[in-house]
Short mmCIF file of C-alpha atoms and ligand atoms in Angstrom, two decimals:
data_model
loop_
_atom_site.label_atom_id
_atom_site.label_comp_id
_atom_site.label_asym_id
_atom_site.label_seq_id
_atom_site.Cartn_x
_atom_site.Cartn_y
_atom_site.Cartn_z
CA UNK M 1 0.00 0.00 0.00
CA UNK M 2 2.84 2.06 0.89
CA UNK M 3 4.49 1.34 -1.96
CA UNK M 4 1.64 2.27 -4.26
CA UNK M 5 1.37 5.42 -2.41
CA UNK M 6 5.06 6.67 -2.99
CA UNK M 7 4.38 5.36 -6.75
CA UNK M 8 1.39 7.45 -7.27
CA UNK M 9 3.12 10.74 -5.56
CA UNK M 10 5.65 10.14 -8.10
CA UNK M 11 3.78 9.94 -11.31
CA UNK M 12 2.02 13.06 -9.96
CA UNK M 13 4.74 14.83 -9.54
CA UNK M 14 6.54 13.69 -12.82
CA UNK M 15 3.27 15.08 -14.36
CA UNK M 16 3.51 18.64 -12.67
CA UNK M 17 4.12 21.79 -13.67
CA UNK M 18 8.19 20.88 -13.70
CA UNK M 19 7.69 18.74 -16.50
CA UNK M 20 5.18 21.03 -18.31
CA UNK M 21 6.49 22.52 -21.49
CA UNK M 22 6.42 26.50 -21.00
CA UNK M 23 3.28 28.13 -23.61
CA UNK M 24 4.59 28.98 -26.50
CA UNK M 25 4.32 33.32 -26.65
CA UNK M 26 3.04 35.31 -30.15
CA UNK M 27 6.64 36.33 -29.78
CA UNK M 28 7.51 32.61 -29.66
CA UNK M 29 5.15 31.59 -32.46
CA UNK M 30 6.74 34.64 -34.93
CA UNK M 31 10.06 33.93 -34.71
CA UNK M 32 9.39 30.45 -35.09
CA UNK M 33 7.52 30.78 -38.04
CA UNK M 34 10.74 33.05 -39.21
CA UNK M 35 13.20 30.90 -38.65
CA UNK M 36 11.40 28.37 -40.39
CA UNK M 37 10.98 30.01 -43.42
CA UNK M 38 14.97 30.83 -43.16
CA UNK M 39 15.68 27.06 -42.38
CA UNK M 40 13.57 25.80 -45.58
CA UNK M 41 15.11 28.23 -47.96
CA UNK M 42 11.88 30.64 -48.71
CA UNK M 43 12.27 34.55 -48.56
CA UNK M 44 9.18 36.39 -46.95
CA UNK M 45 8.51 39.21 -49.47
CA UNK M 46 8.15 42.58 -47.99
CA UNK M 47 6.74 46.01 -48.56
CA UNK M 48 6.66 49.36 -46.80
CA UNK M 49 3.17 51.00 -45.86
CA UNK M 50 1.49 48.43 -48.61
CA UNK M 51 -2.36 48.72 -47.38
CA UNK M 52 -1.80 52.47 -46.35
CA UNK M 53 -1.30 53.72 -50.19
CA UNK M 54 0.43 52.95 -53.21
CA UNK M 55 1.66 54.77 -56.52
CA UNK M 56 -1.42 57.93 -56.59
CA UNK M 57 -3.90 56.21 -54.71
CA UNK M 58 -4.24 56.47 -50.63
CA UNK M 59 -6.57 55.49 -48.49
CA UNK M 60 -8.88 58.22 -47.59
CA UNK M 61 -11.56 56.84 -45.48
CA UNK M 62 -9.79 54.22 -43.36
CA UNK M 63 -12.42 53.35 -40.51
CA UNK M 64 -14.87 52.62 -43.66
CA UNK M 65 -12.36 50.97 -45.81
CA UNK M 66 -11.59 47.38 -45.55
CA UNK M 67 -7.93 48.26 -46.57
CA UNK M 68 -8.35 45.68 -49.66
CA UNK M 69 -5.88 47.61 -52.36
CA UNK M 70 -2.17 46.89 -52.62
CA UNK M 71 0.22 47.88 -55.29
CA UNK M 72 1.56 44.53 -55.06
CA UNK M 73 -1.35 42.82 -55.25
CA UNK M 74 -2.49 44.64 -58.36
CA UNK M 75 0.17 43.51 -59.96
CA UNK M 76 0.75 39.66 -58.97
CA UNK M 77 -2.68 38.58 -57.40
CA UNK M 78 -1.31 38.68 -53.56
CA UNK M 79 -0.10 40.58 -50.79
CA UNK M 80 3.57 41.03 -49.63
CA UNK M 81 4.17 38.45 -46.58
CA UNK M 82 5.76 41.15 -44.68
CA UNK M 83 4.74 44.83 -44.48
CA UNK M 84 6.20 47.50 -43.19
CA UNK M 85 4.48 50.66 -41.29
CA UNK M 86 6.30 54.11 -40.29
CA UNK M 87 5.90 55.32 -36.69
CA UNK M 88 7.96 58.71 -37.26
CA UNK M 89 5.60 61.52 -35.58
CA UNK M 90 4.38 59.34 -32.49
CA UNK M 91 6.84 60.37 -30.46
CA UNK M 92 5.00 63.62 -30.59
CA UNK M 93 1.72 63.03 -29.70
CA UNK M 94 0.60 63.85 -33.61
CA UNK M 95 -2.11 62.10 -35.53
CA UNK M 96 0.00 61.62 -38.87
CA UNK M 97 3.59 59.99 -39.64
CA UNK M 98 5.80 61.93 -41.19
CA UNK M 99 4.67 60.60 -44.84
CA UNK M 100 0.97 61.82 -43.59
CA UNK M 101 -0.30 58.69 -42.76
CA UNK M 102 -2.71 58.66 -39.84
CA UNK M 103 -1.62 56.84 -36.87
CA UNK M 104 -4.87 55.36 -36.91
CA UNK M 105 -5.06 53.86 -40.21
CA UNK M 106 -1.43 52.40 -39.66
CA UNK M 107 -3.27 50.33 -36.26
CA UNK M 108 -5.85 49.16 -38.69
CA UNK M 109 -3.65 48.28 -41.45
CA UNK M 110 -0.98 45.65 -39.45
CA UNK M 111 -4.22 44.17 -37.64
CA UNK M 112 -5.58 43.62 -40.99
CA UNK M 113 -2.72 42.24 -42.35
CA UNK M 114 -1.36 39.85 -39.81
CA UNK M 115 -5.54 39.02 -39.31
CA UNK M 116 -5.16 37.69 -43.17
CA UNK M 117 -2.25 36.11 -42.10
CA UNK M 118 1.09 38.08 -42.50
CA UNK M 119 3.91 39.94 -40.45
CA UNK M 120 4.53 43.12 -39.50
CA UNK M 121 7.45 45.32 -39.19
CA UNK M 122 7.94 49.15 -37.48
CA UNK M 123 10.44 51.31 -38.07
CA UNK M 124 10.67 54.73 -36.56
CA UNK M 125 12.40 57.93 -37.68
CA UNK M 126 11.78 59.94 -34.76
CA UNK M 127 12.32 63.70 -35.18
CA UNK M 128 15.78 65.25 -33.42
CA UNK M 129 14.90 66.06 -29.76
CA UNK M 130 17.76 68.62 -29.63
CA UNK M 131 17.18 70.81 -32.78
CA UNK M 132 13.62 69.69 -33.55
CA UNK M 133 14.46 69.12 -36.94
CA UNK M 134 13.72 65.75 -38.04
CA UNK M 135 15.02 62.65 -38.45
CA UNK M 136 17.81 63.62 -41.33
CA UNK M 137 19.05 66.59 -39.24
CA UNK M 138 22.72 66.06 -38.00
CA UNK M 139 23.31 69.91 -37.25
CA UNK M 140 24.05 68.74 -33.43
CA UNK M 141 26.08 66.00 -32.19
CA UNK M 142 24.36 65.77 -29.10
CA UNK M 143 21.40 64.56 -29.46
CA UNK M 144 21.77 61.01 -28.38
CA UNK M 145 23.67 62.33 -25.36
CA UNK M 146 20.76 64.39 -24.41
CA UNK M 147 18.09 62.09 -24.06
CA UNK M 148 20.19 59.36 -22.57
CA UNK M 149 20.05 58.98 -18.74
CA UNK M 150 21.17 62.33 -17.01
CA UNK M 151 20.62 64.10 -19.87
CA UNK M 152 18.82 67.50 -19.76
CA UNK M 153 16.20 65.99 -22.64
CA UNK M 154 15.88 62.09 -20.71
CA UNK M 155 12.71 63.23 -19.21
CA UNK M 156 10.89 64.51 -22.62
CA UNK M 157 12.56 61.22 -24.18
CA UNK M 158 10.28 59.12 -21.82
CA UNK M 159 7.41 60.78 -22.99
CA UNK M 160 8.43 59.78 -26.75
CA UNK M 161 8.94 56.00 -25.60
CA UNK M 162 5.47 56.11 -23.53
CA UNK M 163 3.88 57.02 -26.57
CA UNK M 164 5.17 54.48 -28.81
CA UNK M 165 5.26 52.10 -26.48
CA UNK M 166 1.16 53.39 -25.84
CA UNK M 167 0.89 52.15 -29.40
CA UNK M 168 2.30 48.73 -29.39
CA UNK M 169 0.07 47.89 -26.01
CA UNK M 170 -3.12 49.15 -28.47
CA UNK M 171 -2.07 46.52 -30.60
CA UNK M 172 -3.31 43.89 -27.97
CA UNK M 173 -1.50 41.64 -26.27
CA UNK M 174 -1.75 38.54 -28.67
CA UNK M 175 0.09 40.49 -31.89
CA UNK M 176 3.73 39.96 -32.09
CA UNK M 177 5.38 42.61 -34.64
CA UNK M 178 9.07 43.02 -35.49
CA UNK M 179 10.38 46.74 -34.57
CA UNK M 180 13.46 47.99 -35.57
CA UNK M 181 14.66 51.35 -34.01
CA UNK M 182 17.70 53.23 -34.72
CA UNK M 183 18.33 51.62 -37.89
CA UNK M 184 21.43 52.64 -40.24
CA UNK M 185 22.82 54.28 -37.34
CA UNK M 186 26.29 53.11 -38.79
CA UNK M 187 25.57 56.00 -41.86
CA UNK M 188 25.96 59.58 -41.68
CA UNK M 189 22.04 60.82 -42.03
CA UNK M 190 20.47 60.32 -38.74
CA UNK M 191 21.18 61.62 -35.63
CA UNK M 192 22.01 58.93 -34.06
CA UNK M 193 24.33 57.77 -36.64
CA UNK M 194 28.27 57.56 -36.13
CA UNK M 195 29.30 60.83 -37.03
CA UNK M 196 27.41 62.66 -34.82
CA UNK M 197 26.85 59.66 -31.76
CA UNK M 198 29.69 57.28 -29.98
CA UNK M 199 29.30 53.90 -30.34
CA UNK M 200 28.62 53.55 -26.42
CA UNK M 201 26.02 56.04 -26.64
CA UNK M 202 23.94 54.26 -28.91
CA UNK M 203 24.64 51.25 -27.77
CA UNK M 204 23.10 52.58 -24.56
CA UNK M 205 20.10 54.41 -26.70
CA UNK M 206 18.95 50.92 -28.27
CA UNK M 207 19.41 49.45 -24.66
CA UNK M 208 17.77 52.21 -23.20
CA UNK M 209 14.80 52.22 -25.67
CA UNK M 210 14.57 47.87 -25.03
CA UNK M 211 14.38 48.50 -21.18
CA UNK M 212 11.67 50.93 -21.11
CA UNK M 213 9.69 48.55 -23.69
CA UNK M 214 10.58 45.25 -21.81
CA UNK M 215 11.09 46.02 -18.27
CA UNK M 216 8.91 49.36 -17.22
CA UNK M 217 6.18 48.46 -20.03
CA UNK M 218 6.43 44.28 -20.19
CA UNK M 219 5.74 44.60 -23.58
CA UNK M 220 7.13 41.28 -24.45
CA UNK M 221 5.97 40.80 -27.89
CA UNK M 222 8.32 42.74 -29.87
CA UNK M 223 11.35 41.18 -32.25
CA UNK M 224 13.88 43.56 -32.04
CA UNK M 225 15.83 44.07 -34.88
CA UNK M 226 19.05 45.44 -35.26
CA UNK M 227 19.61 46.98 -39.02
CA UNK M 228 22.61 48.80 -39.83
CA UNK M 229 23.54 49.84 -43.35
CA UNK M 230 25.45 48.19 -45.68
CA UNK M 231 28.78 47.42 -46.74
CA UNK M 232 30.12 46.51 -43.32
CA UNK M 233 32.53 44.30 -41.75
CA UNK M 234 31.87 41.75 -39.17
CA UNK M 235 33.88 44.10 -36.91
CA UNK M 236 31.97 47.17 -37.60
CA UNK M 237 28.84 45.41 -37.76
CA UNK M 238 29.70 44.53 -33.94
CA UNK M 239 31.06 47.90 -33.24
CA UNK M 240 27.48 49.38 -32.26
CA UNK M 241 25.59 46.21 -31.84
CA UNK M 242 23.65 46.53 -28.49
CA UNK M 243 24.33 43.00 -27.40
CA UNK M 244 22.46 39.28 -27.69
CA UNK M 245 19.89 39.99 -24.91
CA UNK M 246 18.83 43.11 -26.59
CA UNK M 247 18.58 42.05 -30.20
CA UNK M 248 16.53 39.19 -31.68
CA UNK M 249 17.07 39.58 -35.10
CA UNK M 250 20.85 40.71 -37.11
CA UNK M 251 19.43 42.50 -40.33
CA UNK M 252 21.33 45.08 -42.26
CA UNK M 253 19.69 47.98 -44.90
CA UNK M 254 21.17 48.74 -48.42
CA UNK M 255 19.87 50.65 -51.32
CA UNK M 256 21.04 50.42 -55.07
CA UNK M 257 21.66 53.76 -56.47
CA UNK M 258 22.36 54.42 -60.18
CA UNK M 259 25.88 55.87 -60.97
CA UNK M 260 27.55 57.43 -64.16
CA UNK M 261 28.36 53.85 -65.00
CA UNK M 262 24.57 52.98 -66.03
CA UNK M 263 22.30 50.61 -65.16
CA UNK M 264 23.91 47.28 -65.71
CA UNK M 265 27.25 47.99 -63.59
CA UNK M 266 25.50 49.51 -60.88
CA UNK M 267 23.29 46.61 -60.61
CA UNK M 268 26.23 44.17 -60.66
CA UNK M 269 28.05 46.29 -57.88
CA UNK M 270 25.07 46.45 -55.62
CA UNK M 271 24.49 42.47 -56.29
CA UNK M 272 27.96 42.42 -54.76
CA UNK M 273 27.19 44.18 -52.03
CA UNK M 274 24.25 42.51 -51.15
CA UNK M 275 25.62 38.95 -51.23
CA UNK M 276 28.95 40.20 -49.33
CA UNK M 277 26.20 41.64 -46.51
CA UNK M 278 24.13 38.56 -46.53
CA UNK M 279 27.25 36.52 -46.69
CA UNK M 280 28.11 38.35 -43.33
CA UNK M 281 25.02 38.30 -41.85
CA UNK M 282 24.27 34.17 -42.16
CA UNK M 283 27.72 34.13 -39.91
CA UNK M 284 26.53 36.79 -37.71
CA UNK M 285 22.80 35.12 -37.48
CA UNK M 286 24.75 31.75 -36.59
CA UNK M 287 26.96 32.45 -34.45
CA UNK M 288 24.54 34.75 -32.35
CA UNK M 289 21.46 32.25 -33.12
CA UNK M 290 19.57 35.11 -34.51
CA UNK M 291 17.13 35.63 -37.26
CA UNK M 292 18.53 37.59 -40.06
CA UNK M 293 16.70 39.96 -42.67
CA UNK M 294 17.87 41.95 -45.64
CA UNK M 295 15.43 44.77 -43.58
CA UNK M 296 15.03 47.88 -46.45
CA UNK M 297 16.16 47.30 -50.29
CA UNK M 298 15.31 48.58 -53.30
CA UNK M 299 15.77 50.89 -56.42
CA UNK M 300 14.00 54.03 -56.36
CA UNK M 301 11.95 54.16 -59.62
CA UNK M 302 12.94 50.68 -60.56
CA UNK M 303 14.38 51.88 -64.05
CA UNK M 304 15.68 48.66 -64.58
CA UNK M 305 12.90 46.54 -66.09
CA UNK M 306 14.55 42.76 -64.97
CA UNK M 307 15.33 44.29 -62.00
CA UNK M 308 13.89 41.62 -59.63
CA UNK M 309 14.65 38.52 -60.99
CA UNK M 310 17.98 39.70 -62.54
CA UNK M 311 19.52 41.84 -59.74
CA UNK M 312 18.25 41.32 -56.43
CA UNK M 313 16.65 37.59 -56.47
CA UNK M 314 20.11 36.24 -57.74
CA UNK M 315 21.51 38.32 -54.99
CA UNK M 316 19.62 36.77 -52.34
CA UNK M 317 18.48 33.86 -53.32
CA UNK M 318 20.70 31.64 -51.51
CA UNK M 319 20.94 32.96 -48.18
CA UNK M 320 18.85 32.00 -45.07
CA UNK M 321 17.11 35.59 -44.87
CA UNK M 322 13.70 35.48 -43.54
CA UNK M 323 12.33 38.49 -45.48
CA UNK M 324 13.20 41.18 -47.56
CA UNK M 325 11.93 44.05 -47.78
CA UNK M 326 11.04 47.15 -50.47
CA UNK M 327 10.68 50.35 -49.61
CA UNK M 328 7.29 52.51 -50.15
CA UNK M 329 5.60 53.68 -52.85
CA UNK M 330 4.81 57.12 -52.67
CA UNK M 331 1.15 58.06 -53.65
CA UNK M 332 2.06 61.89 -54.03
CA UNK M 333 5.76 61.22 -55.50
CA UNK M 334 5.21 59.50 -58.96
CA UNK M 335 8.85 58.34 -59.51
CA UNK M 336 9.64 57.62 -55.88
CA UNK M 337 8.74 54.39 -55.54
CA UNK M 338 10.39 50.85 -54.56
CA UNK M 339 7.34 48.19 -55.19
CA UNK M 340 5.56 47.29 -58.08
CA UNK M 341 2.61 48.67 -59.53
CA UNK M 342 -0.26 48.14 -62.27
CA UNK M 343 1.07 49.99 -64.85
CA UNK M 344 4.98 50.20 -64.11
CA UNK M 345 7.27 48.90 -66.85
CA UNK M 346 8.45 45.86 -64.62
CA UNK M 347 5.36 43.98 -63.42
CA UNK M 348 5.76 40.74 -65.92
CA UNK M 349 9.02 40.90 -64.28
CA UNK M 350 7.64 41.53 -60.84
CA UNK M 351 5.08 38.11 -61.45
CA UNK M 352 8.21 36.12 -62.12
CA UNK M 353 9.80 37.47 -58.86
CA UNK M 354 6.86 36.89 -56.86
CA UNK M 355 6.28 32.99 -58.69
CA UNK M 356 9.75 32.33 -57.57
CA UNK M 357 10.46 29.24 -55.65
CA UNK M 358 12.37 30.91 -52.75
CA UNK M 359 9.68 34.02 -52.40
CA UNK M 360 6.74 33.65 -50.38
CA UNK M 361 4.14 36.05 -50.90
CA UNK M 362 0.75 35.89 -48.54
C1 LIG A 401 12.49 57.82 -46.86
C2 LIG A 401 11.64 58.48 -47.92
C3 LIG A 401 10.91 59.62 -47.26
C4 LIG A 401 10.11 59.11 -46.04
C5 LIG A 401 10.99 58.30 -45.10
C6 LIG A 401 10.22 57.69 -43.95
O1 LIG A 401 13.28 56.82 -47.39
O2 LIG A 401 10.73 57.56 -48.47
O3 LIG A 401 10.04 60.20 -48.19
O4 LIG A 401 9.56 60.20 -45.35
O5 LIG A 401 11.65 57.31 -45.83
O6 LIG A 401 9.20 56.83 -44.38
#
């Protein structure tokens, strides 16, 4: 009887909550379903502010419009798998981003996407707290020093993280989103970039920015992503990095620009950087057993018509990225855009991209 007794107590306790696997998180489930796309080859396709507008159309009407249009979905049948929305503004309490977008419409727009299904990425281009100018103005070097703890503008900066971090919480507790502040900062255009901020004070920004999000708020659904611009080296790539526990994802950002040398030889040089970044990257993403993402790309204008399946799909094609993404199509700007669209010279070219065996589209 004994016996039975200290057998039973036993299986009980074998079955308790020690032995219980811990629930898997949205966070969890996200980067799961990243790394798996990485792991079986397959590219998430991406696109900035996709449901928000497109080349001249916006949404005008959001609460009555079921956010249904998409450039890229004109043009190939689906939506992008990843999307990207703009948070630039929030910081100030305003109702637009900085491309006029309302704050509102960019809520709806990643609930409606990842309700159909897809991801979501933020990025954030917060104006300069010194100068008020905005993101682009590097007329003070101390910006980052001023918001940082002890620094005359810390108190104002906690205002800017409460409201960001106020719209993350509105996006409920069960939607995991990828968010990737203080990207490029490795460039010469921001303000917190390296010419006008040390490498320990933005390491202590990012760290800064994660604390308030993940200790004061507990907002615990966020991948953070870490995107500097390319070329780097693994050394330089490290330089700045904020550290393992603060970063869940190694992505990097790099643009093809046309020189004097025409189309052709620019693409071929920007194909080399891409694949020497990626080629970085899958080391970085290994050895740090993080996701990696080619995080902003594209052309502006696209003047190349094979552009997608000739430049950048042979440029990425083989690496374990889990998305790539294209920057935004302007609606007011007709020749600044990075996507497809019905009527722009590429789109059979576009369809081929999309059909691809590595890209996954919706
Ligand atoms: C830049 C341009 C700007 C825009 C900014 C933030 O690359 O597209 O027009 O304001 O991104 O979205």
């Amino acid at each position: 009887m004994k016996r039975l007794l200290i057998l039973t107590l036993l299986t009980l306790a074998a079955c308790g909550t020690g032995n219980k696997k811990p629930m898997e998180t949205p966070k969890d489930q996200l980067v799961k379903r990243l790394f798996t796309l990485a792991e079986s080859s397959q590219i998430a396709y991406g696109h900035q502010d996709d449901l928000a507008y497109g080349h001249a159309w916006r949404v005008e009407d959001y609460q009555n419009d079921r956010l249904e249009r998409s450039d890229v979905k004109e043009v190939c049948g689906q939506y992008p798998a990843m999307m990207g929305y703009e948070l630039g503004g929030i910081e100030l309490g305003a109702e637009e981003s900085l491309d006029g977008v309302p704050f509102g419409l960019i809520r709806k727009a990643a609930l409606t996407h990842i309700g159909r299904g897809g991801m979501v990425t933020f990025s954030w281009h917060p104006r300069n707290p010194v100068t008020g100018g905005d993101a682009w103005d590097i007329s003070s070097d101390h910006a980052v020093k001023a918001i940082l703890p002890g620094g005359e503008k810390h108190a104002e900066f906690r205002v800017w993280l409460e409201r960001i971090a106020d719209f993350f919480e509105s996006l409920g507790s069960e939607t995991a989103v990828i968010f990737r502040p203080w990207h490029e900062d490795n460039a010469n255009w921001f303000w917190w970039c390296k010419n006008v901020c040390s490498d320990a004070d933005y390491r202590e920004l990012y760290r800064c920015t994660w604390l308030y999000f993940v200790k004061e708020r507990r907002l615990t659904n966020l991948i953070w992503c870490y995107s500097p611009n390319g070329p780097f080296t693994a050394e330089s790539y490290l330089a700045r990095y904020p550290g393992d526990e603060f970063v869940d994802m190694m992505a990097a950002d790099f643009y093809e620009f046309i020189g004097p040398e025409g189309l052709e030889e620019s693409g071929a040089r920007y194909a080399g950087v891409i694949k020497d970044m990626l080629t970085k990257l899958t080391a970085l993403g290994t050895e740090h057993h993080k996701l990696i993402a080619l995080s902003e790309t594209g052309l502006e204008g696209i003047p190349d018509p094979h552009w997608w399946n000739e430049v950048l799909y042979p440029a990425i094609q083989s690496y374990p990225i889990s998305y790539v993404l294209t920057w935004r199509n302007a609606w007011d700007r007709p020749g600044h855009f990075y996507g497809p669209w019905k009527g722009y010279a590429g789109e059979e070219d576009f369809k081929a991209f999309a059909a691809q065996e590595s890209i996954v589209m919706l």
